[in-house]
Coordinates of N, CA and C in Angstrom, one line a residue:
T9 N -16.7 4.1 3.0 CA -17.1 5.0 4.1 C -18.0 6.1 3.6
A10 N -17.6 6.7 2.5 CA -18.5 7.8 2.0 C -19.9 7.4 1.7
A11 N -20.0 6.1 1.2 CA -21.3 5.6 0.8 C -22.2 5.2 2.0
V12 N -21.5 4.7 3.0 CA -22.2 4.0 4.1 C -22.5 4.9 5.3
A13 N -21.5 5.7 5.7 CA -21.6 6.6 6.9 C -22.8 7.5 6.9
P14 N -23.3 8.1 5.8 CA -24.5 8.9 5.9 C -25.7 8.2 6.4
Y15 N -25.8 6.9 6.1 CA -27.0 6.1 6.6 C -26.9 6.0 8.2
V16 N -25.7 5.9 8.7 CA -25.6 5.9 10.2 C -25.8 7.3 10.8
D17 N -25.3 8.2 10.1 CA -25.4 9.6 10.6 C -26.8 10.1 10.6
N18 N -27.6 9.6 9.7 CA -29.0 10.1 9.6 C -29.9 9.1 10.3
S19 N -29.4 8.3 11.2 CA -30.1 7.3 12.0 C -31.0 6.3 11.2
E20 N -30.6 6.1 10.0 CA -31.3 5.1 9.2 C -30.9 3.7 9.6
V21 N -29.7 3.5 10.0 CA -29.2 2.2 10.6 C -28.4 2.6 11.8
D22 N -28.3 1.6 12.8 CA -27.5 1.9 14.0 C -26.0 1.7 13.9
L23 N -25.6 0.8 12.9 CA -24.3 0.4 12.8 C -24.0 0.0 11.4
A24 N -22.7 0.2 10.9 CA -22.4 -0.2 9.6 C -21.0 -0.8 9.6
F25 N -20.7 -1.8 8.8 CA -19.4 -2.4 8.7 C -18.5 -1.4 8.0
E26 N -17.3 -1.1 8.6 CA -16.4 -0.2 8.0 C -15.3 -0.9 7.2
F27 N -15.5 -1.1 6.0 CA -14.6 -1.9 5.1 C -13.3 -1.1 4.9
D28 N -13.4 0.2 4.7 CA -12.1 1.0 4.5 C -11.2 0.8 5.7
L29 N -11.8 0.8 6.9 CA -11.0 0.7 8.1 C -10.2 -0.6 8.1
A30 N -10.9 -1.7 7.7 CA -10.3 -3.0 7.7 C -9.1 -3.0 6.8
T31 N -9.2 -2.4 5.6 CA -8.1 -2.3 4.7 C -7.0 -1.5 5.3
I32 N -7.3 -0.4 5.9 CA -6.3 0.4 6.5 C -5.5 -0.4 7.6
I33 N -6.2 -1.1 8.4 CA -5.5 -1.8 9.5 C -4.6 -2.9 8.9
L34 N -5.0 -3.7 8.0 CA -4.2 -4.8 7.4 C -3.1 -4.2 6.6
T35 N -3.3 -3.2 5.8 CA -2.2 -2.6 5.0 C -1.2 -2.0 5.9
S36 N -1.6 -1.3 7.0 CA -0.6 -0.7 8.0 C 0.2 -1.8 8.6
V37 N -0.4 -2.9 9.0 CA 0.4 -4.0 9.6 C 1.4 -4.6 8.5
Q38 N 0.9 -4.8 7.3 CA 1.8 -5.3 6.3 C 3.0 -4.4 6.0
R39 N 2.7 -3.1 5.9 CA 3.8 -2.1 5.6 C 4.6 -1.6 6.8
G40 N 4.1 -1.8 8.0 CA 4.8 -1.3 9.1 C 4.7 0.2 9.2
K41 N 3.5 0.8 8.9 CA 3.4 2.3 8.8 C 2.2 2.7 9.7
P42 N 2.3 2.5 11.0 CA 1.1 2.9 11.9 C 0.9 4.4 12.0
V43 N 1.9 5.2 11.8 CA 1.6 6.7 11.9 C 0.7 7.1 10.7
V44 N 1.0 6.7 9.5 CA 0.1 7.0 8.4 C -1.3 6.5 8.6
A45 N -1.4 5.2 9.1 CA -2.6 4.6 9.4 C -3.4 5.3 10.4
A46 N -2.8 5.9 11.4 CA -3.5 6.6 12.5 C -4.3 7.8 11.9
E47 N -3.6 8.5 11.0 CA -4.3 9.6 10.4 C -5.5 9.2 9.5
Q48 N -5.3 8.1 8.8 CA -6.4 7.5 8.0 C -7.6 7.0 8.9
V49 N -7.2 6.4 10.0 CA -8.2 5.9 10.9 C -9.0 7.0 11.5
A50 N -8.4 8.1 11.9 CA -9.1 9.3 12.4 C -10.1 9.8 11.4
A51 N -9.6 9.9 10.2 CA -10.5 10.4 9.1 C -11.8 9.5 8.9
K52 N -11.6 8.2 9.0 CA -12.7 7.3 8.8 C -13.7 7.4 10.0
L53 N -13.1 7.5 11.2 CA -14.0 7.5 12.4 C -14.8 8.8 12.5
A54 N -14.2 9.9 11.9 CA -14.9 11.2 12.0 C -16.2 11.2 11.1
A55 N -16.3 10.2 10.2 CA -17.5 10.1 9.4 C -18.7 9.6 10.1
Y56 N -18.5 9.0 11.3 CA -19.6 8.3 12.0 C -19.9 9.0 13.3
P57 N -21.2 8.8 13.8 CA -21.4 9.2 15.2 C -20.5 8.4 16.1
P58 N -20.1 8.8 17.3 CA -19.2 8.1 18.1 C -19.6 6.6 18.3
G59 N -18.6 5.7 18.0 CA -18.8 4.3 18.2 C -19.8 3.6 17.4
Q60 N -20.4 4.3 16.4 CA -21.4 3.6 15.6 C -20.9 3.1 14.3
F61 N -19.9 2.2 14.4 CA -19.4 1.5 13.2 C -19.0 0.2 13.6
A62 N -18.9 -0.8 12.7 CA -18.5 -2.1 13.0 C -17.1 -2.3 12.5
A63 N -16.1 -2.5 13.4 CA -14.7 -2.7 13.0 C -14.5 -4.2 12.8
F64 N -13.8 -4.6 11.8 CA -13.4 -6.0 11.5 C -12.1 -6.0 10.7
L65 N -11.6 -7.2 10.6 CA -10.4 -7.3 9.8 C -10.7 -8.0 8.4
T66 N -11.5 -9.1 8.5 CA -11.9 -9.7 7.2 C -13.3 -10.3 7.5
N67 N -13.9 -10.8 6.4 CA -15.2 -11.4 6.6 C -15.3 -12.6 5.6
H68 N -16.5 -13.2 5.5 CA -16.7 -14.4 4.7 C -16.5 -14.2 3.2
D69 N -16.3 -13.0 2.7 CA -16.1 -12.7 1.3 C -14.7 -12.3 1.0
Q70 N -13.8 -12.2 1.9 CA -12.5 -11.7 1.7 C -11.4 -12.8 2.1
P71 N -10.2 -12.7 1.5 CA -9.2 -13.6 2.0 C -9.0 -13.4 3.5
R72 N -8.7 -14.4 4.2 CA -8.5 -14.4 5.7 C -7.3 -13.6 6.1
V73 N -7.3 -13.1 7.3 CA -6.1 -12.4 7.8 C -4.8 -13.2 7.7
A74 N -4.8 -14.4 8.1 CA -3.6 -15.2 8.0 C -3.2 -15.5 6.6
T75 N -4.0 -15.4 5.6 CA -3.7 -15.5 4.2 C -3.0 -14.2 3.8
I76 N -3.6 -13.1 4.2 CA -3.1 -11.7 3.8 C -1.7 -11.5 4.5
L77 N -1.6 -11.8 5.7 CA -0.4 -11.4 6.5 C 0.7 -12.6 6.4
G78 N 0.3 -13.7 6.0 CA 1.2 -14.9 5.9 C 1.5 -15.4 7.3
K79 N 2.7 -16.0 7.4 CA 3.1 -16.6 8.7 C 3.8 -15.6 9.5
D80 N 3.1 -14.6 10.0 CA 3.7 -13.6 10.8 C 2.9 -13.4 12.1
P81 N 3.3 -14.2 13.1 CA 2.5 -14.2 14.3 C 2.4 -12.8 15.0
A82 N 3.5 -12.1 14.9 CA 3.5 -10.7 15.4 C 2.5 -9.8 14.7
G83 N 2.4 -10.0 13.4 CA 1.5 -9.2 12.6 C 0.1 -9.5 12.9
H84 N -0.2 -10.8 13.1 CA -1.6 -11.3 13.4 C -2.0 -10.6 14.8
K85 N -1.0 -10.7 15.7 CA -1.3 -10.1 17.1 C -1.5 -8.6 17.0
L86 N -0.7 -7.9 16.2 CA -0.8 -6.5 16.1 C -2.2 -6.1 15.4
A87 N -2.6 -6.8 14.4 CA -3.9 -6.5 13.8 C -5.0 -6.7 14.8
A88 N -4.9 -7.8 15.6 CA -5.9 -8.1 16.6 C -5.9 -6.9 17.6
A89 N -4.8 -6.5 18.0 CA -4.7 -5.4 19.0 C -5.3 -4.1 18.5
V90 N -5.0 -3.8 17.3 CA -5.6 -2.6 16.7 C -7.2 -2.7 16.7
L91 N -7.6 -3.8 16.1 CA -9.1 -4.1 16.1 C -9.8 -3.9 17.4
L92 N -9.2 -4.5 18.4 CA -9.9 -4.6 19.7 C -9.6 -3.5 20.7
T93 N -8.8 -2.5 20.2 CA -8.6 -1.3 21.0 C -9.1 0.0 20.3
L94 N -9.7 -0.2 19.1 CA -10.3 0.9 18.5 C -11.7 1.2 19.0
P95 N -12.2 2.4 18.9 CA -13.6 2.6 19.2 C -14.5 1.8 18.2
G96 N -15.8 1.7 18.5 CA -16.7 1.0 17.6 C -17.0 -0.4 18.2
V97 N -17.7 -1.2 17.4 CA -18.1 -2.5 17.8 C -17.3 -3.5 17.0
P98 N -16.3 -4.2 17.6 CA -15.5 -5.1 16.9 C -16.2 -6.5 16.5
F99 N -15.9 -7.0 15.4 CA -16.4 -8.3 14.9 C -15.2 -9.1 14.5
I100 N -15.2 -10.4 14.9 CA -14.1 -11.3 14.6 C -14.7 -12.4 13.8
Y101 N -14.2 -12.6 12.6 CA -14.7 -13.7 11.7 C -14.1 -15.0 12.2
Y102 N -15.0 -16.0 12.3 CA -14.6 -17.2 13.0 C -13.3 -17.8 12.4
G103 N -12.4 -18.3 13.2 CA -11.1 -18.8 12.8 C -10.0 -17.8 12.8
E104 N -10.4 -16.5 12.7 CA -9.4 -15.4 12.8 C -8.5 -15.5 14.0
E105 N -9.2 -15.9 15.1 CA -8.5 -15.9 16.4 C -7.6 -17.1 16.6
I106 N -7.5 -18.0 15.6 CA -6.5 -19.1 15.7 C -5.6 -19.0 14.5
G107 N -5.8 -18.1 13.5 CA -5.0 -18.0 12.4 C -5.4 -18.9 11.2
M108 N -6.6 -19.2 11.1 CA -7.1 -20.0 9.9 C -6.8 -19.3 8.6
T109 N -6.5 -20.0 7.6 CA -6.2 -19.4 6.3 C -7.4 -19.7 5.4
G110 N -7.4 -19.0 4.3 CA -8.4 -19.2 3.2 C -8.4 -18.0 2.3
N111 N -8.7 -18.4 1.0 CA -8.7 -17.4 -0.1 C -9.8 -17.8 -1.0
K112 N -10.0 -16.9 -2.0 CA -11.1 -17.2 -3.0 C -10.8 -18.5 -3.7
P113 N -11.9 -19.2 -4.1 CA -13.3 -18.8 -4.1 C -13.8 -18.8 -2.7
D114 N -15.0 -18.2 -2.5 CA -15.5 -18.1 -1.1 C -15.6 -19.3 -0.3
E115 N -15.9 -20.5 -1.0 CA -16.0 -21.7 -0.3 C -14.7 -22.0 0.6
L116 N -13.6 -21.6 0.1 CA -12.3 -21.8 0.8 C -12.0 -20.9 1.9
I117 N -12.9 -19.9 2.0 CA -12.8 -18.9 3.1 C -13.8 -19.4 4.2
R118 N -14.7 -20.3 3.9 CA -15.8 -20.7 4.8 C -15.6 -22.2 5.2
T119 N -14.4 -22.6 5.3 CA -14.1 -24.0 5.7 C -14.5 -24.2 7.1
P120 N -14.7 -25.5 7.6 CA -15.1 -25.8 8.9 C -14.1 -25.2 10.0
M121 N -14.6 -24.8 11.1 CA -13.8 -24.3 12.2 C -12.9 -25.4 12.7
Q122 N -11.7 -25.1 13.0 CA -10.7 -26.1 13.5 C -10.7 -26.1 15.0
W123 N -11.5 -27.0 15.5 CA -11.6 -27.1 17.0 C -10.5 -28.0 17.6
S124 N -10.1 -29.0 16.9 CA -9.1 -29.9 17.5 C -8.4 -30.6 16.3
G125 N -7.4 -31.5 16.7 CA -6.6 -32.2 15.8 C -7.3 -33.5 15.4
E126 N -8.5 -33.8 15.9 CA -9.2 -35.0 15.5 C -9.8 -34.9 14.1
A127 N -10.4 -36.0 13.7 CA -11.0 -36.1 12.4 C -11.9 -34.9 12.1
N128 N -11.9 -34.4 10.9 CA -12.7 -33.2 10.5 C -12.5 -32.0 11.4
A129 N -11.3 -31.9 12.0 CA -10.9 -30.9 12.9 C -11.8 -30.7 14.1
G130 N -12.5 -31.8 14.5 CA -13.4 -31.8 15.6 C -14.7 -31.0 15.3
F131 N -14.9 -30.7 14.0 CA -16.1 -29.9 13.6 C -17.4 -30.7 13.6
T132 N -17.2 -31.9 13.0 CA -18.4 -32.8 12.9 C -18.0 -34.3 12.8
N133 N -18.9 -35.1 13.2 CA -18.7 -36.6 13.0 C -19.1 -37.0 11.7
G134 N -19.9 -36.1 11.0 CA -20.4 -36.4 9.7 C -19.4 -35.9 8.6
R135 N -19.9 -35.7 7.4 CA -19.1 -35.2 6.3 C -19.3 -33.7 6.2
P136 N -18.2 -32.9 6.4 CA -18.4 -31.4 6.3 C -18.6 -31.0 4.9
W137 N -19.2 -29.8 4.7 CA -19.6 -29.3 3.4 C -18.3 -29.0 2.6
Q138 N -17.2 -28.7 3.2 CA -15.9 -28.4 2.6 C -14.9 -29.2 3.4
P139 N -13.8 -29.6 2.7 CA -12.7 -30.3 3.5 C -12.1 -29.3 4.5
V140 N -11.6 -29.7 5.6 CA -10.9 -28.8 6.5 C -9.6 -28.4 5.9
N141 N -9.1 -27.3 6.4 CA -7.8 -26.8 6.0 C -6.6 -27.8 6.3
R142 N -5.6 -27.8 5.4 CA -4.5 -28.6 5.7 C -3.8 -28.0 7.0
G143 N -3.2 -28.9 7.8 CA -2.5 -28.4 9.0 C -3.4 -28.2 10.2
F144 N -4.6 -28.6 10.1 CA -5.6 -28.4 11.2 C -5.1 -29.2 12.4
E145 N -4.3 -30.2 12.2 CA -3.9 -31.0 13.3 C -3.1 -30.2 14.3
Q146 N -2.3 -29.2 13.8 CA -1.6 -28.3 14.7 C -2.3 -27.0 15.0
L147 N -3.0 -26.5 14.0 CA -3.6 -25.2 14.0 C -5.1 -25.4 14.4
N148 N -5.4 -25.4 15.7 CA -6.8 -25.6 16.1 C -6.9 -25.0 17.5
V149 N -8.1 -24.9 18.0 CA -8.5 -24.3 19.3 C -7.8 -25.1 20.4
A150 N -8.0 -26.4 20.4 CA -7.4 -27.2 21.5 C -5.9 -27.0 21.6
A151 N -5.2 -27.0 20.5 CA -3.8 -26.8 20.6 C -3.4 -25.5 21.1
Q152 N -4.1 -24.4 20.7 CA -3.8 -23.1 21.2 C -4.3 -22.8 22.6
D153 N -5.3 -23.4 23.0 CA -5.9 -23.2 24.3 C -4.8 -23.4 25.4
A154 N -4.0 -24.4 25.3 CA -3.0 -24.7 26.3 C -1.7 -23.8 26.2
D155 N -1.6 -23.0 25.1 CA -0.4 -22.2 24.9 C -0.6 -20.8 25.3
P156 N -0.1 -20.3 26.4 CA -0.3 -18.9 26.8 C 0.1 -17.8 25.8
T157 N 1.0 -18.2 24.9 CA 1.5 -17.2 23.9 C 0.8 -17.3 22.6
S158 N -0.2 -18.2 22.5 CA -0.9 -18.4 21.2 C -1.8 -17.2 20.8
L159 N -2.1 -17.2 19.5 CA -3.0 -16.1 19.0 C -4.3 -16.2 19.7
L160 N -4.9 -17.3 19.9 CA -6.2 -17.5 20.6 C -6.1 -16.8 21.9
N161 N -5.1 -17.1 22.7 CA -5.0 -16.5 24.0 C -4.7 -15.0 24.0
H162 N -4.1 -14.5 22.9 CA -3.9 -13.1 22.7 C -5.2 -12.4 22.5
Y163 N -6.0 -13.0 21.7 CA -7.4 -12.5 21.4 C -8.2 -12.4 22.8
R164 N -8.1 -13.5 23.5 CA -8.8 -13.6 24.8 C -8.4 -12.4 25.7
R165 N -7.1 -12.2 25.8 CA -6.5 -11.2 26.7 C -7.0 -9.8 26.2
L166 N -7.0 -9.6 24.9 CA -7.5 -8.3 24.4 C -9.0 -8.1 24.7
I167 N -9.8 -9.1 24.5 CA -11.2 -9.0 24.8 C -11.5 -8.7 26.3
H168 N -10.7 -9.4 27.2 CA -10.8 -9.0 28.6 C -10.4 -7.6 28.9
L169 N -9.3 -7.2 28.3 CA -8.8 -5.8 28.4 C -9.9 -4.8 28.0
R170 N -10.5 -5.1 26.8 CA -11.5 -4.2 26.3 C -12.7 -4.1 27.3
N171 N -13.1 -5.3 27.8 CA -14.3 -5.3 28.7 C -14.0 -4.7 30.0
D172 N -12.8 -4.8 30.5 CA -12.4 -4.2 31.8 C -12.1 -2.7 31.8
H173 N -12.0 -2.1 30.6 CA -11.7 -0.7 30.6 C -12.7 0.1 29.7
P174 N -13.6 0.8 30.4 CA -14.6 1.6 29.7 C -14.1 2.5 28.6
A175 N -12.9 3.0 28.7 CA -12.4 3.8 27.6 C -12.2 3.1 26.3
L176 N -12.0 1.8 26.4 CA -11.8 1.0 25.2 C -13.2 0.6 24.7
L177 N -14.2 0.6 25.5 CA -15.6 0.3 25.0 C -16.3 1.6 24.4
R178 N -16.1 2.7 25.0 CA -16.8 3.9 24.6 C -15.9 5.1 24.4
G179 N -14.6 5.0 24.5 CA -13.7 6.1 24.4 C -13.5 6.6 23.0
A180 N -12.8 7.7 22.8 CA -12.5 8.3 21.5 C -11.2 7.8 21.0
F181 N -11.0 8.0 19.8 CA -9.7 7.7 19.1 C -8.9 9.0 19.0
I182 N -7.8 9.1 19.6 CA -6.9 10.3 19.5 C -5.6 9.9 19.0
P183 N -5.3 10.2 17.7 CA -4.0 9.9 17.2 C -2.9 10.7 17.9
V184 N -1.7 10.0 18.1 CA -0.6 10.7 18.7 C 0.5 10.9 17.6
D185 N 1.0 12.2 17.5 CA 2.0 12.5 16.6 C 3.3 11.8 16.9
S186 N 4.0 11.3 15.9 CA 5.3 10.6 16.1 C 6.1 10.8 14.8
S187 N 7.4 10.9 15.0 CA 8.2 11.0 13.8 C 8.8 9.6 13.4
C188 N 8.4 8.6 14.2 CA 8.9 7.2 14.0 C 7.8 6.3 13.6
D189 N 7.9 5.6 12.5 CA 6.8 4.7 12.1 C 6.7 3.5 13.1

């Protein structure tokens, strides 16, 4: 944040990816400490002009959310809710919305999108540059599309919520004091 925010503040760039914020969100979900995270989030956001940062959970160079949080559907949904209700411009790395896994080396974080349970996860009729993840037959867009409680549909609801409420698009972040984590 300290290295990047001054470029946005001086109008040299319009937007910057907020890596520290991504770490705060995922660490907070892992540890179950949202009160501490709220204070950290407020400090990071104060470094930027209002809404001029890119919020994300992971990207193509980092272990995927599902790898970091493990098989914790509630944790995945909480991380998505934090991401999509914070100020700023949210970015979702492909596959995050269905719980795709992947870890270093980078090639294993960039495996084909899991569209269906068909051959090559429905990504291609040809030969993909990397093999698809194991378990794609169950973990894919087509399977989650029909399940109203799926991670995919949770992301969809959050995106609609964000689009329907201007305060979530352009509002401020105001931490609320609490004695309970």
